XYZ file of C-alpha atoms in Angstrom:
454
model
C 0.305 -0.069 0.009
C 1.522 3.430 -0.819
C 2.295 6.165 1.622
C -0.136 8.821 1.601
C 2.047 12.466 1.627
C 0.376 14.823 4.225
C -0.667 18.100 3.006
C -0.432 20.964 5.089
C -3.953 22.489 6.146
C -5.276 25.956 4.443
C -4.806 28.103 7.049
C -7.829 31.087 7.437
C -6.797 34.853 6.135
C -8.402 36.569 9.091
C -8.266 34.881 12.581
C -9.243 37.664 15.431
C -8.719 34.979 18.080
C -5.766 33.138 20.181
C -5.454 29.450 20.889
C -5.942 28.942 24.382
C -6.044 25.019 25.091
C -6.909 22.021 23.464
C -8.838 20.645 26.142
C -11.217 22.507 28.833
C -9.329 21.099 31.347
C -6.330 22.239 33.690
C -3.203 19.777 33.599
C -2.547 21.373 37.043
C -5.973 20.621 38.000
C -6.243 24.123 40.026
C -8.855 25.276 38.062
C -10.802 22.454 37.138
C -14.564 22.883 36.435
C -17.307 20.326 36.038
C -19.608 21.390 33.463
C -23.025 20.465 33.330
C -25.568 19.688 30.477
C -29.052 17.986 30.026
C -30.433 15.710 27.307
C -33.698 17.593 25.635
C -35.165 16.184 22.827
C -32.320 13.714 22.427
C -30.163 16.742 21.719
C -27.251 17.426 24.733
C -27.562 21.422 25.961
C -25.580 23.535 27.978
C -27.373 26.226 29.233
C -25.193 28.087 31.801
C -23.045 31.184 29.959
C -19.494 29.881 31.962
C -19.842 26.379 30.956
C -20.509 27.295 27.564
C -17.443 29.722 27.098
C -15.355 27.082 29.049
C -16.132 24.039 26.412
C -16.168 26.072 23.248
C -13.300 28.240 23.833
C -10.917 25.354 25.028
C -11.323 22.733 22.413
C -13.838 23.892 20.321
C -16.635 21.713 21.750
C -20.131 22.283 20.329
C -21.870 25.076 18.540
C -24.159 27.848 19.179
C -27.810 26.742 18.635
C -28.516 30.586 17.015
C -25.399 30.801 15.669
C -23.105 29.674 12.972
C -20.274 28.275 15.288
C -19.346 30.425 17.780
C -22.143 30.964 20.706
C -22.396 35.038 20.232
C -25.780 35.406 19.201
C -27.268 38.965 19.941
C -30.260 40.781 19.173
C -28.396 43.941 18.673
C -28.094 45.395 15.025
C -24.232 46.305 14.779
C -25.217 49.456 12.593
C -27.096 50.756 15.407
C -24.599 49.944 18.276
C -22.023 51.906 15.589
C -24.032 54.651 15.562
C -25.395 54.880 19.178
C -21.512 54.081 20.130
C -21.669 56.961 22.865
C -23.990 54.988 24.953
C -22.304 53.250 27.483
C -24.524 50.333 28.157
C -24.590 46.716 27.873
C -27.881 46.365 26.876
C -29.080 45.341 23.128
C -29.886 48.031 21.227
C -32.778 47.121 18.350
C -35.415 49.061 16.413
C -39.251 49.604 16.492
C -41.395 49.180 13.590
C -40.817 50.958 10.471
C -37.806 50.155 10.625
C -35.017 49.783 7.230
C -32.285 47.772 9.576
C -33.028 43.864 9.497
C -33.095 42.605 12.878
C -36.065 41.594 14.592
C -37.727 44.323 15.662
C -39.627 45.503 19.161
C -42.748 44.913 17.484
C -42.598 41.790 15.883
C -41.599 40.655 19.320
C -45.018 41.934 20.700
C -46.869 40.396 18.200
C -44.921 36.890 19.493
C -45.925 37.486 23.218
C -49.637 37.948 22.495
C -49.550 34.934 20.338
C -48.499 33.282 23.018
C -50.352 35.357 25.723
C -53.846 34.088 23.161
C -52.736 30.457 23.269
C -52.835 30.536 26.998
C -57.042 31.502 26.350
C -56.979 35.190 28.010
C -59.407 37.793 26.265
C -57.855 40.440 24.073
C -58.305 43.095 26.672
C -56.403 41.386 29.397
C -53.629 40.767 26.613
C -53.571 44.220 26.107
C -53.436 45.469 29.114
C -50.510 42.847 30.532
C -48.461 43.736 27.083
C -48.983 47.537 27.885
C -47.702 47.380 31.519
C -44.955 45.509 30.802
C -43.849 47.072 27.809
C -43.971 50.496 28.981
C -41.324 52.884 29.048
C -38.748 52.637 31.978
C -36.755 55.378 33.775
C -33.064 55.727 33.051
C -30.414 57.871 34.058
C -29.099 60.532 31.555
C -26.397 62.694 31.124
C -26.109 65.062 28.889
C -22.643 66.267 26.806
C -22.031 68.468 29.570
C -22.098 65.839 32.554
C -25.663 67.264 34.130
C -27.400 64.374 34.856
C -31.203 64.086 34.082
C -33.465 61.411 34.628
C -35.938 60.672 32.258
C -38.065 57.999 30.098
C -35.428 58.161 27.087
C -32.425 58.759 26.180
C -32.065 61.544 23.007
C -28.699 62.881 21.479
C -28.328 65.551 18.830
C -24.719 64.150 18.305
C -23.953 60.331 19.464
C -20.425 60.746 20.768
C -22.002 62.544 23.849
C -24.568 60.305 25.108
C -24.070 58.329 27.991
C -26.242 55.892 29.334
C -26.475 54.198 32.675
C -26.282 50.398 32.556
C -29.024 50.246 35.735
C -32.099 50.687 35.052
C -34.897 52.500 37.248
C -36.574 51.539 40.203
C -39.688 50.669 38.028
C -36.979 48.131 36.465
C -36.120 46.753 39.773
C -39.202 46.436 41.419
C -40.981 43.243 40.118
C -42.703 40.477 41.463
C -40.885 37.055 42.519
C -42.058 33.630 41.513
C -44.369 34.337 39.014
C -43.269 33.048 36.210
C -44.205 29.819 33.822
C -42.159 28.792 30.439
C -43.817 28.339 27.559
C -43.376 25.317 25.100
C -43.019 27.535 21.523
C -39.055 28.249 22.152
C -40.344 31.966 23.716
C -41.914 33.431 26.434
C -44.927 35.482 27.783
C -46.790 35.797 31.133
C -48.603 33.899 32.792
C -52.123 35.704 33.404
C -54.172 35.860 36.517
C -56.941 37.373 38.473
C -54.423 39.657 39.614
C -53.433 40.632 36.059
C -56.704 41.361 35.557
C -56.584 43.851 38.259
C -53.834 45.869 37.128
C -51.558 43.689 38.923
C -49.800 41.958 35.708
C -47.092 39.256 36.296
C -43.713 39.654 34.366
C -43.355 37.457 31.173
C -41.363 34.150 32.069
C -38.647 34.023 29.411
C -36.528 31.251 28.389
C -36.269 29.176 25.360
C -35.337 25.625 26.316
C -36.610 23.624 29.206
C -35.510 20.415 30.725
C -37.490 17.629 29.945
C -38.689 16.198 32.396
C -39.348 19.146 34.840
C -36.917 19.091 37.666
C -39.123 20.330 40.821
C -36.391 20.889 42.918
C -37.073 21.445 46.791
C -36.935 24.436 49.379
C -36.229 22.257 52.376
C -32.755 20.674 53.309
C -29.274 21.421 52.063
C -29.308 22.142 48.352
C -26.214 20.300 46.616
C -24.260 22.411 44.135
C -26.097 20.953 41.360
C -28.801 21.861 42.706
C -28.032 25.968 43.435
C -26.351 25.838 39.789
C -30.044 24.601 38.126
C -31.507 27.320 40.256
C -29.495 29.963 39.341
C -29.951 28.960 35.268
C -33.704 29.382 36.536
C -33.257 33.073 37.585
C -31.337 34.013 35.003
C -33.653 32.986 32.504
C -36.916 33.838 34.152
C -35.390 37.808 34.711
C -36.437 40.068 32.920
C -34.084 41.350 29.611
C -34.063 44.743 29.109
C -33.575 46.618 25.333
C -32.924 50.036 24.205
C -35.559 50.593 21.741
C -34.611 53.050 18.953
C -38.037 55.516 18.317
C -38.183 58.449 16.520
C -40.149 61.609 17.926
C -41.582 64.406 16.144
C -40.686 67.970 17.199
C -41.574 71.045 14.832
C -38.989 73.554 14.133
C -41.093 76.435 14.581
C -43.460 75.493 17.298
C -45.500 79.180 17.560
C -45.873 78.915 13.275
C -49.276 76.587 12.558
C -48.741 77.131 8.925
C -48.722 74.477 5.944
C -44.933 75.155 5.979
C -43.916 74.740 9.221
C -45.668 71.672 9.686
C -43.513 70.167 6.883
C -40.421 71.378 8.820
C -41.080 68.631 11.044
C -38.096 67.546 12.641
C -37.846 63.227 13.382
C -35.836 62.985 16.323
C -34.165 59.796 17.175
C -34.544 58.516 20.666
C -33.463 55.371 22.654
C -35.963 54.142 24.735
C -35.535 51.205 27.775
C -37.993 48.687 27.479
C -38.340 45.137 28.712
C -38.022 42.353 26.136
C -41.392 40.894 26.082
C -40.210 37.872 23.850
C -36.927 36.362 25.337
C -34.960 33.849 23.253
C -31.596 32.416 24.818
C -28.293 31.472 23.048
C -27.494 27.793 24.010
C -24.694 25.386 23.306
C -25.500 22.164 21.497
C -23.284 18.942 21.746
C -22.896 16.500 19.746
C -23.568 12.574 20.812
C -19.827 12.004 20.453
C -18.646 15.170 21.876
C -20.600 15.076 24.796
C -19.423 11.594 25.566
C -15.709 12.210 25.131
C -16.470 15.218 27.864
C -17.623 12.746 30.131
C -15.689 9.729 29.395
C -12.357 10.464 28.660
C -11.977 13.622 30.225
C -14.389 13.860 33.179
C -15.252 17.136 32.884
C -19.214 17.377 32.421
C -22.230 15.857 33.500
C -25.315 15.064 31.272
C -28.306 15.089 33.411
C -31.643 13.459 32.362
C -34.028 14.431 35.492
C -32.369 15.096 38.395
C -29.251 12.589 38.349
C -26.638 12.409 36.128
C -26.461 9.409 33.914
C -23.497 7.384 34.366
C -21.132 6.151 31.820
C -22.360 2.672 31.000
C -26.076 4.388 31.010
C -25.022 7.553 28.589
C -23.239 4.977 25.903
C -26.423 2.716 25.915
C -28.942 6.042 25.856
C -26.843 7.327 22.831
C -26.314 4.142 20.948
C -30.132 3.875 21.328
C -30.943 7.782 20.211
C -28.649 7.161 17.317
C -27.813 3.380 16.064
C -24.256 4.293 14.888
C -23.049 6.248 17.750
C -20.443 3.392 18.924
C -18.570 3.482 15.831
C -18.719 7.564 14.969
C -17.593 7.785 18.648
C -14.435 5.478 18.471
C -13.523 7.236 15.311
C -14.147 10.516 17.232
C -12.346 9.621 20.152
C -9.285 8.390 18.002
C -8.597 11.544 16.284
C -9.152 13.786 19.165
C -6.619 11.464 21.028
C -4.156 12.547 17.881
C -4.664 16.650 18.355
C -7.609 16.927 15.669
C -10.749 19.024 16.402
C -13.345 16.589 15.133
C -16.732 17.844 14.082
C -19.611 16.831 12.282
C -19.059 16.317 8.305
C -22.613 16.120 7.553
C -22.560 19.077 5.083
C -19.895 17.331 3.049
C -21.677 13.737 2.954
C -18.932 12.241 5.290
C -19.033 11.596 9.176
C -16.541 13.691 10.490
C -14.297 16.809 9.580
C -11.156 17.458 10.733
C -9.349 20.640 11.911
C -5.848 21.618 12.974
C -6.672 23.389 16.362
C -10.219 24.504 15.547
C -12.320 25.610 13.053
C -11.327 29.488 13.531
C -8.185 28.851 12.536
C -7.663 26.344 9.645
C -10.185 24.857 7.550
C -11.076 21.378 7.442
C -8.196 18.852 6.022
C -10.273 15.716 5.866
C -13.391 14.204 5.849
C -14.023 10.950 7.531
C -16.085 8.058 6.946
C -15.897 5.459 10.115
C -16.760 1.465 9.179
C -16.714 -1.237 11.967
C -15.140 -4.192 10.429
C -13.397 -7.579 11.684
C -9.830 -8.962 11.464
C -10.655 -9.498 7.456
C -12.418 -6.229 6.978
C -15.918 -8.257 6.937
C -18.628 -6.577 8.541
C -22.259 -4.980 8.132
C -21.224 -1.948 6.439
C -22.937 1.325 7.521
C -23.143 2.815 4.418
C -21.574 0.719 1.209
C -20.145 2.694 -1.051
C -20.543 1.660 -5.147
C -17.577 3.332 -7.294
C -20.246 5.734 -8.711
C -21.026 7.347 -5.384
C -17.324 7.139 -4.120
C -16.234 9.100 -7.093
C -18.990 11.447 -6.291
C -17.998 11.915 -2.674
C -14.490 12.418 -3.607
C -15.067 15.154 -6.014
C -17.461 16.913 -3.940
C -14.632 16.964 -0.974
C -11.977 17.792 -3.585
C -13.408 20.608 -4.895
C -13.869 21.951 -0.915
C -9.746 21.233 -0.743
C -10.572 18.423 1.503
C -9.011 14.870 1.175
C -11.512 11.860 1.972
C -10.332 9.328 4.516
C -11.819 5.785 4.917
C -11.179 5.012 8.694
C -12.126 1.253 9.421
C -12.236 0.182 13.009
C -11.160 -3.162 13.594
C -12.260 -5.267 16.100
C -11.235 -8.415 17.258
C -13.874 -11.759 15.791
C -13.929 -13.180 19.326
C -15.469 -9.817 20.529
C -18.868 -10.547 22.343
C -22.169 -8.135 22.158
C -21.728 -8.145 25.789
C -17.812 -6.760 25.368
C -19.662 -3.734 23.156
C -21.830 -3.049 25.672
C -19.438 -0.482 27.656
C -17.279 1.877 26.032
C -14.162 -0.767 27.737
C -14.578 -2.149 23.993
C -12.737 0.138 22.792
C -9.113 -0.857 24.242
C -9.303 -4.220 21.805
C -10.128 -1.941 18.870
C -7.362 -1.184 16.283
C -7.734 1.685 13.422
C -6.678 1.707 9.968
C -6.645 4.802 7.526
C -7.114 5.128 4.080
C -7.102 7.657 1.780
C -8.790 7.627 -1.071
C -7.312 10.019 -3.851
C -8.377 10.368 -7.583
C -5.674 9.390 -10.293
C -5.264 11.859 -12.978
C -3.737 9.898 -15.795
C -1.916 13.653 -16.873
C 0.078 13.688 -13.741
C 1.068 9.927 -13.797
C 2.205 9.243 -17.036
C 6.051 9.548 -17.810
C 7.381 11.842 -19.757
C 7.551 11.500 -23.515
C 10.685 10.417 -25.138
C 12.558 13.380 -26.641
C 14.066 13.140 -30.130
């Protein structure tokens, strides 16, 4: 068999981050952190922002459910952030209705919250009263250009460079009832109504886009474990209201004492920022593939996967993932092997393969190899997951070659005497051997000998 020639990976041109670590574990053990995840609809989700940062920044595990890769989703519009760059705040800046900016508008989120409240069986009058009370402007500390602080309901600027906005909202935003939220199943959030709401005491909108399945009713009595406290912190974060700055337009007259038609035509629309509560909140979570989740649990020991109240053991997780994904054992063995070799494997579905291999991580290099994993016996025989004909193999190779990737066949060789009981635990990987085979297209013009010179 001819030895394959290694081609260096293609480095990306624009890289705006630094390489931190290959794994989210500290070698010395001083800063070790045990992250938590949960199984929702056969998917492994990480909700804690600190755990998300730890897992993705160190090893590039998972992807943001609302982002292409790195979980950095925000409802703020970059053009509005640049426009109001003098506003010192960490709140998102969005637009109201009738805006040319292509971002989720505030009125659209109000409509989403209205639809969720309608599904809960509330009448239109109660819904309008609840939304009007929830989305009313909030008081904000306002600093003008000359340093005089004023308290108002909006932030208006003639020159955006002189505007400063405090990070904390006024007393209206701080005073809210506790323990009156409930989650919805639609991926968004809306408030739960009751008779108190109809008596001009609306409850705040419950906020959260993903929920545990099944729900975990943590008790209030007794000593709480660190896992219980972590779950409660995440619940309180999701139930807390999110404040946003909405860019709206105010009409002001250049000649207020003149009521002529010409004066009315000279009305100047002033842009203002108004602080409001976000009635329909969407969270950014980290979604781990089954292979990534099991590697973090089994190989690194820095992740606990929950389904209900208790975390799943390694053997139970092996069984559950094998039921969810019938070929999980094969793909995980390949994932474990390449992770141990220093590569960063990702899902290769968009190129028709099982895995994509990155050097250091997706932000630095393009994928070098597209891997198809197969589990065979000592004689390279067995029930193949995806039998390839010459036509399909040629098309698959051409697809990856056009994307500057090499096609690799990874054969996981198990002994002929290995039983199904041994395959029921991840300890079977100790007897598995790996054979790599790179598929390349034969080009006659490159391989033929040079013609003789006469």
